[in-house]
Amino acid sequence: MSDSPRTSVGIDFGGTFVKLGVCRGGDLLETDEPIPTADFNGPAALIGEMAARVAKLQQKYPDICAIGVGVPGLVDFEHGFVHILTNVPGWKHVPLKAILGERTGLPVVVENDANAMAWAEFRYGAGRGLQNVVALTMGTGIGGGLVLNGKMYRGTGCAAGEIGQMSIDCDGKAGHYGNLGALEKYTGNKEIAEHAVQRYAEAHITKTLEECTPKKIAEAAKAGDDIARQVWDEVADWLGTAISSIAWLLNPDAFVIGGGVAQAGDLIFDPLKRKVQSMLSTVVWERLQILPAKYSNEAGIIGNAALAADAV
């Protein structure tokens, strides 16, 4: 892995759009128009459009050396094989690395999207200069990525880092896989909104889910709403329980937290740090950092481009 900047393409594959960009080091040089996934019937047509977009970018950046693609699902990193994309019809058992590589003539890396975010933060973001970084991205679900001893840790089946599936309550809510107390069943965007609606109802105040998004709850808390502050304290308790367990297991340099929930700033980070400190020994806590992510919507493009450039 070299720090000399190389030019590469990052592709961030979402359920609605595929976003492409050209990066050099941690700098995003240019983005292309997003590709709507619904406009293409099946993987072959969509991969063909990706290849065409890359070819167009190559005309302006002939030094592009590789392509990195991040997908929201389970992948076989070694073979660049997508097992399944639950939000995009037809994407099941797709050899994405082989097809896109053949179409473009470039080396291709295929990665889980949360791992790509983790690599962006480790290489060029909040975790730059550290060796052991745990990244969380908090949105509809909770994704995670592990960088240990300066390397991405993927696990035996390339499924490591699924922090959202960790249990914070052995008798709690059922997760997608039958795992009780799964973190994302408490701290996903929808779950936070549902919890806020419940807390307001207990105070005889009627609120809709649309009025209780994390963004609006943060605005209310900053305006002095005690119920909204209580919600953020409870979210910090849940998240802190998971982070403390990971800290005992891995003893990392830092947790880097991104996604919509992180935009609440001190409302989440202050009680979160207090919670985590209360559950750790001084040996584990004294050198631990809990940091907001540097990158926002561009994390996927930058992380995938960096993974690709670092692999060649």
Short mmCIF file of C-alpha atoms in Angstrom, two decimals:
data_model
loop_
_atom_site.label_atom_id
_atom_site.label_comp_id
_atom_site.label_asym_id
_atom_site.label_seq_id
_atom_site.Cartn_x
_atom_site.Cartn_y
_atom_site.Cartn_z
CA MET A 1 0.00 0.00 0.00
CA SER A 2 1.59 3.22 -1.17
CA ASP A 3 0.83 6.79 -0.19
CA SER A 4 1.83 8.01 -3.65
CA PRO A 5 -1.51 9.11 -5.17
CA ARG A 6 -2.98 6.96 -7.90
CA THR A 7 -6.03 7.74 -9.98
CA SER A 8 -8.89 5.27 -9.73
CA VAL A 9 -12.65 5.02 -10.13
CA GLY A 10 -14.95 4.50 -7.17
CA ILE A 11 -18.44 3.13 -7.76
CA ASP A 12 -20.99 3.36 -4.96
CA PHE A 13 -23.83 0.94 -5.71
CA GLY A 14 -27.02 1.94 -3.90
CA GLY A 15 -30.50 0.52 -4.10
CA THR A 16 -31.77 3.44 -6.20
CA PHE A 17 -28.70 4.91 -7.87
CA VAL A 18 -25.18 3.89 -8.83
CA LYS A 19 -22.74 6.77 -8.28
CA LEU A 20 -19.33 7.00 -9.95
CA GLY A 21 -16.37 9.24 -9.31
CA VAL A 22 -12.68 9.65 -10.09
CA CYS A 23 -10.33 9.94 -7.12
CA ARG A 24 -6.65 10.58 -6.62
CA GLY A 25 -5.61 9.77 -3.10
CA GLY A 26 -8.33 11.10 -0.85
CA ASP A 27 -9.39 13.77 -3.34
CA LEU A 28 -12.60 13.35 -5.31
CA LEU A 29 -11.73 14.88 -8.67
CA GLU A 30 -15.00 14.44 -10.50
CA THR A 31 -18.35 12.67 -10.26
CA ASP A 32 -20.51 11.41 -13.09
CA GLU A 33 -24.29 11.57 -13.33
CA PRO A 34 -25.87 8.91 -11.08
CA ILE A 35 -27.21 5.83 -12.86
CA PRO A 36 -30.80 4.93 -11.86
CA THR A 37 -30.85 1.19 -11.17
CA ALA A 38 -34.54 0.93 -12.15
CA ASP A 39 -33.68 1.92 -15.74
CA PHE A 40 -31.83 -1.35 -16.36
CA ASN A 41 -33.29 -4.83 -16.54
CA GLY A 42 -30.82 -7.15 -14.86
CA PRO A 43 -27.11 -7.11 -14.09
CA ALA A 44 -25.74 -7.34 -17.65
CA ALA A 45 -27.30 -4.09 -18.84
CA LEU A 46 -26.35 -2.17 -15.70
CA ILE A 47 -22.76 -3.44 -15.73
CA GLY A 48 -22.59 -2.42 -19.39
CA GLU A 49 -23.62 1.11 -18.46
CA MET A 50 -21.00 1.20 -15.68
CA ALA A 51 -18.34 0.17 -18.20
CA ALA A 52 -19.48 2.85 -20.62
CA ARG A 53 -19.28 5.51 -17.91
CA VAL A 54 -15.78 4.35 -16.94
CA ALA A 55 -14.69 4.55 -20.59
CA LYS A 56 -15.95 8.12 -20.74
CA LEU A 57 -14.01 9.03 -17.60
CA GLN A 58 -10.87 7.42 -19.03
CA GLN A 59 -10.90 9.88 -21.90
CA LYS A 60 -10.35 12.70 -19.40
CA TYR A 61 -8.23 10.70 -16.93
CA PRO A 62 -6.12 8.25 -18.96
CA ASP A 63 -4.09 7.37 -15.83
CA ILE A 64 -7.03 5.55 -14.19
CA CYS A 65 -5.44 2.35 -12.87
CA ALA A 66 -8.33 0.40 -11.30
CA ILE A 67 -12.01 0.33 -10.35
CA GLY A 68 -13.51 -0.24 -6.91
CA VAL A 69 -17.19 -1.13 -6.52
CA GLY A 70 -19.04 -1.12 -3.20
CA VAL A 71 -22.35 -2.94 -2.90
CA PRO A 72 -24.94 -3.06 -0.08
CA GLY A 73 -24.86 -6.79 0.44
CA LEU A 74 -22.72 -9.86 1.02
CA VAL A 75 -19.78 -10.28 -1.33
CA ASP A 76 -16.93 -12.71 -1.84
CA PHE A 77 -14.09 -10.21 -1.83
CA GLU A 78 -11.44 -12.62 -3.13
CA HIS A 79 -13.44 -13.48 -6.26
CA GLY A 80 -15.41 -10.24 -6.65
CA PHE A 81 -18.63 -12.19 -6.50
CA VAL A 82 -21.90 -10.60 -5.36
CA HIS A 83 -24.03 -13.13 -3.49
CA ILE A 84 -27.20 -11.04 -3.43
CA LEU A 85 -28.42 -7.43 -3.46
CA THR A 86 -31.74 -7.41 -1.67
CA ASN A 87 -32.80 -3.98 -2.97
CA VAL A 88 -32.01 -4.54 -6.66
CA PRO A 89 -33.98 -7.24 -8.54
CA GLY A 90 -31.98 -9.85 -10.42
CA TRP A 91 -28.69 -9.30 -8.60
CA LYS A 92 -28.05 -12.77 -7.23
CA HIS A 93 -24.81 -14.74 -7.72
CA VAL A 94 -23.22 -12.15 -10.03
CA PRO A 95 -19.47 -12.38 -10.89
CA LEU A 96 -19.17 -8.59 -10.97
CA LYS A 97 -15.38 -8.42 -10.86
CA ALA A 98 -14.96 -10.72 -13.85
CA ILE A 99 -17.61 -9.06 -16.01
CA LEU A 100 -16.64 -5.45 -15.31
CA GLY A 101 -12.95 -6.27 -15.63
CA GLU A 102 -13.51 -7.86 -19.02
CA ARG A 103 -15.60 -4.90 -20.21
CA THR A 104 -13.09 -2.26 -19.10
CA GLY A 105 -9.72 -4.00 -19.18
CA LEU A 106 -8.98 -2.65 -15.70
CA PRO A 107 -8.39 -4.41 -12.37
CA VAL A 108 -11.60 -4.47 -10.33
CA VAL A 109 -12.17 -4.73 -6.58
CA VAL A 110 -15.66 -5.55 -5.24
CA GLU A 111 -16.36 -4.75 -1.59
CA ASN A 112 -19.17 -4.38 0.91
CA ASP A 113 -20.25 -0.73 1.09
CA ALA A 114 -19.67 -0.35 4.84
CA ASN A 115 -16.14 -1.73 4.45
CA ALA A 116 -15.53 0.88 1.75
CA MET A 117 -16.63 3.64 4.13
CA ALA A 118 -14.29 2.23 6.79
CA TRP A 119 -11.37 2.24 4.36
CA ALA A 120 -12.07 5.84 3.31
CA GLU A 121 -11.94 6.96 6.94
CA PHE A 122 -8.85 4.85 7.71
CA ARG A 123 -6.85 6.00 4.71
CA TYR A 124 -7.85 9.63 4.35
CA GLY A 125 -10.48 10.54 6.94
CA ALA A 126 -10.95 10.68 10.70
CA GLY A 127 -8.90 7.51 11.27
CA ARG A 128 -5.90 8.50 9.16
CA GLY A 129 -2.62 7.62 10.87
CA LEU A 130 -4.22 4.99 13.13
CA GLN A 131 -3.79 1.23 12.82
CA ASN A 132 -6.97 -0.15 14.40
CA VAL A 133 -10.21 1.52 13.39
CA VAL A 134 -13.81 0.37 13.76
CA ALA A 135 -16.18 2.32 11.51
CA LEU A 136 -19.95 2.48 11.81
CA THR A 137 -22.34 3.97 9.31
CA MET A 138 -25.76 4.68 10.77
CA GLY A 139 -28.78 5.08 8.55
CA THR A 140 -31.69 2.80 7.65
CA GLY A 141 -29.55 0.01 9.09
CA ILE A 142 -26.22 -0.07 10.91
CA GLY A 143 -23.19 -1.06 8.87
CA GLY A 144 -19.67 -1.58 10.09
CA GLY A 145 -16.13 -2.15 8.93
CA LEU A 146 -13.00 -3.33 10.77
CA VAL A 147 -9.47 -2.20 9.98
CA LEU A 148 -7.07 -4.14 12.19
CA ASN A 149 -3.29 -3.75 12.13
CA GLY A 150 -3.68 -1.54 9.08
CA LYS A 151 -5.60 -4.12 7.06
CA MET A 152 -9.27 -4.64 6.30
CA TYR A 153 -10.57 -7.55 8.34
CA ARG A 154 -13.28 -9.41 6.42
CA GLY A 155 -13.62 -12.72 8.24
CA THR A 156 -13.90 -16.25 6.87
CA GLY A 157 -16.96 -15.57 4.72
CA CYS A 158 -16.22 -11.87 4.09
CA ALA A 159 -19.08 -11.04 6.45
CA ALA A 160 -17.18 -9.55 9.41
CA GLY A 161 -18.10 -6.13 10.76
CA GLU A 162 -21.89 -6.51 10.72
CA ILE A 163 -22.19 -4.46 13.90
CA GLY A 164 -25.89 -3.82 13.34
CA GLN A 165 -26.55 -7.51 14.01
CA MET A 166 -24.78 -7.51 17.39
CA SER A 167 -27.10 -8.12 20.32
CA ILE A 168 -27.49 -5.48 23.01
CA ASP A 169 -30.31 -7.41 24.75
CA CYS A 170 -30.51 -11.21 24.75
CA ASP A 171 -34.28 -10.96 25.31
CA GLY A 172 -34.81 -8.01 22.97
CA LYS A 173 -36.34 -7.33 19.57
CA ALA A 174 -35.85 -9.93 16.85
CA GLY A 175 -33.37 -9.09 14.12
CA HIS A 176 -33.48 -10.17 10.49
CA TYR A 177 -31.67 -13.42 11.25
CA GLY A 178 -33.49 -14.41 14.42
CA ASN A 179 -30.85 -12.69 16.54
CA LEU A 180 -32.58 -11.10 19.52
CA GLY A 181 -31.63 -7.57 20.51
CA ALA A 182 -29.92 -6.65 17.21
CA LEU A 183 -28.48 -3.13 17.51
CA GLU A 184 -30.02 -1.85 14.29
CA LYS A 185 -33.48 -2.73 15.60
CA TYR A 186 -32.96 0.07 18.12
CA THR A 187 -30.75 2.63 16.40
CA GLY A 188 -31.78 2.56 12.73
CA ASN A 189 -33.46 5.73 11.44
CA LYS A 190 -36.96 4.21 11.49
CA GLU A 191 -36.46 2.65 14.91
CA ILE A 192 -35.30 5.94 16.42
CA ALA A 193 -38.38 7.67 14.98
CA GLU A 194 -40.68 4.98 16.36
CA HIS A 195 -39.07 5.25 19.79
CA ALA A 196 -39.44 9.04 19.77
CA VAL A 197 -43.13 8.76 18.86
CA GLN A 198 -43.57 6.43 21.84
CA ARG A 199 -41.73 8.76 24.22
CA TYR A 200 -43.89 11.71 23.14
CA ALA A 201 -47.05 9.61 23.48
CA GLU A 202 -46.09 8.78 27.07
CA ALA A 203 -46.04 12.53 27.67
CA HIS A 204 -49.47 12.85 25.99
CA ILE A 205 -47.99 14.53 22.91
CA THR A 206 -48.97 13.21 19.48
CA LYS A 207 -46.21 13.07 16.90
CA THR A 208 -45.93 11.33 13.52
CA LEU A 209 -42.93 9.33 12.31
CA GLU A 210 -42.21 12.11 9.82
CA GLU A 211 -41.97 14.56 12.72
CA CYS A 212 -39.55 12.29 14.56
CA THR A 213 -36.79 11.59 12.08
CA PRO A 214 -33.28 11.72 13.62
CA LYS A 215 -32.74 15.10 11.96
CA LYS A 216 -35.93 16.58 13.42
CA ILE A 217 -35.33 15.05 16.84
CA ALA A 218 -31.88 16.62 16.83
CA GLU A 219 -33.36 20.00 15.92
CA ALA A 220 -35.91 19.66 18.73
CA ALA A 221 -33.24 18.69 21.26
CA LYS A 222 -31.07 21.65 20.30
CA ALA A 223 -34.12 23.89 20.79
CA GLY A 224 -34.48 22.64 24.36
CA ASP A 225 -36.99 19.79 23.99
CA ASP A 226 -36.39 17.52 26.99
CA ILE A 227 -38.10 14.49 25.41
CA ALA A 228 -35.90 14.76 22.32
CA ARG A 229 -32.82 14.94 24.55
CA GLN A 230 -34.02 11.85 26.40
CA VAL A 231 -34.32 10.01 23.08
CA TRP A 232 -30.72 10.83 22.17
CA ASP A 233 -29.52 9.74 25.62
CA GLU A 234 -31.26 6.39 25.12
CA VAL A 235 -29.81 5.97 21.63
CA ALA A 236 -26.38 6.67 23.12
CA ASP A 237 -26.98 3.98 25.77
CA TRP A 238 -27.85 1.38 23.12
CA LEU A 239 -25.00 2.32 20.82
CA GLY A 240 -22.57 2.59 23.71
CA THR A 241 -23.41 -0.93 24.87
CA ALA A 242 -22.37 -2.33 21.50
CA ILE A 243 -19.28 -0.15 21.21
CA SER A 244 -18.11 -1.11 24.68
CA SER A 245 -18.34 -4.81 23.83
CA ILE A 246 -16.35 -4.26 20.65
CA ALA A 247 -13.77 -2.22 22.56
CA TRP A 248 -13.24 -5.07 25.03
CA LEU A 249 -12.85 -7.51 22.15
CA LEU A 250 -10.61 -5.52 19.80
CA ASN A 251 -9.10 -2.66 21.87
CA PRO A 252 -9.03 -0.34 18.80
CA ASP A 253 -7.51 3.11 18.47
CA ALA A 254 -10.81 4.63 17.42
CA PHE A 255 -14.45 4.25 16.54
CA VAL A 256 -15.45 6.42 13.59
CA ILE A 257 -19.18 7.04 13.29
CA GLY A 258 -20.86 8.31 10.13
CA GLY A 259 -24.33 8.45 8.62
CA GLY A 260 -27.36 10.51 9.53
CA VAL A 261 -27.30 9.80 13.27
CA ALA A 262 -23.77 11.20 13.54
CA GLN A 263 -25.11 14.54 12.29
CA ALA A 264 -26.67 15.01 15.73
CA GLY A 265 -23.17 15.99 16.91
CA ASP A 266 -22.70 16.50 20.64
CA LEU A 267 -26.26 15.30 21.32
CA ILE A 268 -25.10 11.77 20.55
CA PHE A 269 -21.32 11.94 21.03
CA ASP A 270 -21.30 13.43 24.55
CA PRO A 271 -23.60 10.84 26.20
CA LEU A 272 -22.06 8.11 24.03
CA LYS A 273 -18.58 8.83 25.36
CA ARG A 274 -19.86 8.88 28.94
CA LYS A 275 -21.61 5.55 28.44
CA VAL A 276 -18.59 3.86 26.86
CA GLN A 277 -16.20 5.19 29.49
CA SER A 278 -18.46 3.87 32.25
CA MET A 279 -18.24 0.34 30.79
CA LEU A 280 -14.48 0.12 30.16
CA SER A 281 -11.33 -0.13 32.21
CA THR A 282 -8.88 2.75 32.10
CA VAL A 283 -6.46 0.59 30.10
CA VAL A 284 -8.99 0.28 27.27
CA TRP A 285 -10.55 3.73 27.55
CA GLU A 286 -7.56 6.04 28.01
CA ARG A 287 -6.32 5.73 24.42
CA LEU A 288 -9.68 5.20 22.75
CA GLN A 289 -11.12 7.87 20.45
CA ILE A 290 -14.77 8.14 19.40
CA LEU A 291 -14.86 10.35 16.32
CA PRO A 292 -17.34 11.68 13.77
CA ALA A 293 -16.61 10.56 10.22
CA LYS A 294 -14.88 13.02 7.91
CA TYR A 295 -16.78 11.94 4.81
CA SER A 296 -20.51 11.99 4.18
CA ASN A 297 -22.22 10.97 0.94
CA GLU A 298 -18.87 10.75 -0.88
CA ALA A 299 -17.45 8.09 1.49
CA GLY A 300 -18.44 5.19 -0.75
CA ILE A 301 -16.83 6.59 -3.88
CA ILE A 302 -13.61 7.58 -2.08
CA GLY A 303 -13.35 4.33 -0.13
CA ASN A 304 -13.91 2.10 -3.15
CA ALA A 305 -11.47 4.09 -5.26
CA ALA A 306 -8.88 3.85 -2.48
CA LEU A 307 -9.35 0.10 -2.08
CA ALA A 308 -8.86 -0.35 -5.83
CA ALA A 309 -5.78 1.90 -5.99
CA ASP A 310 -4.23 0.21 -2.95
CA ALA A 311 -4.73 -3.24 -4.51
CA VAL A 312 -2.69 -2.58 -7.70
#
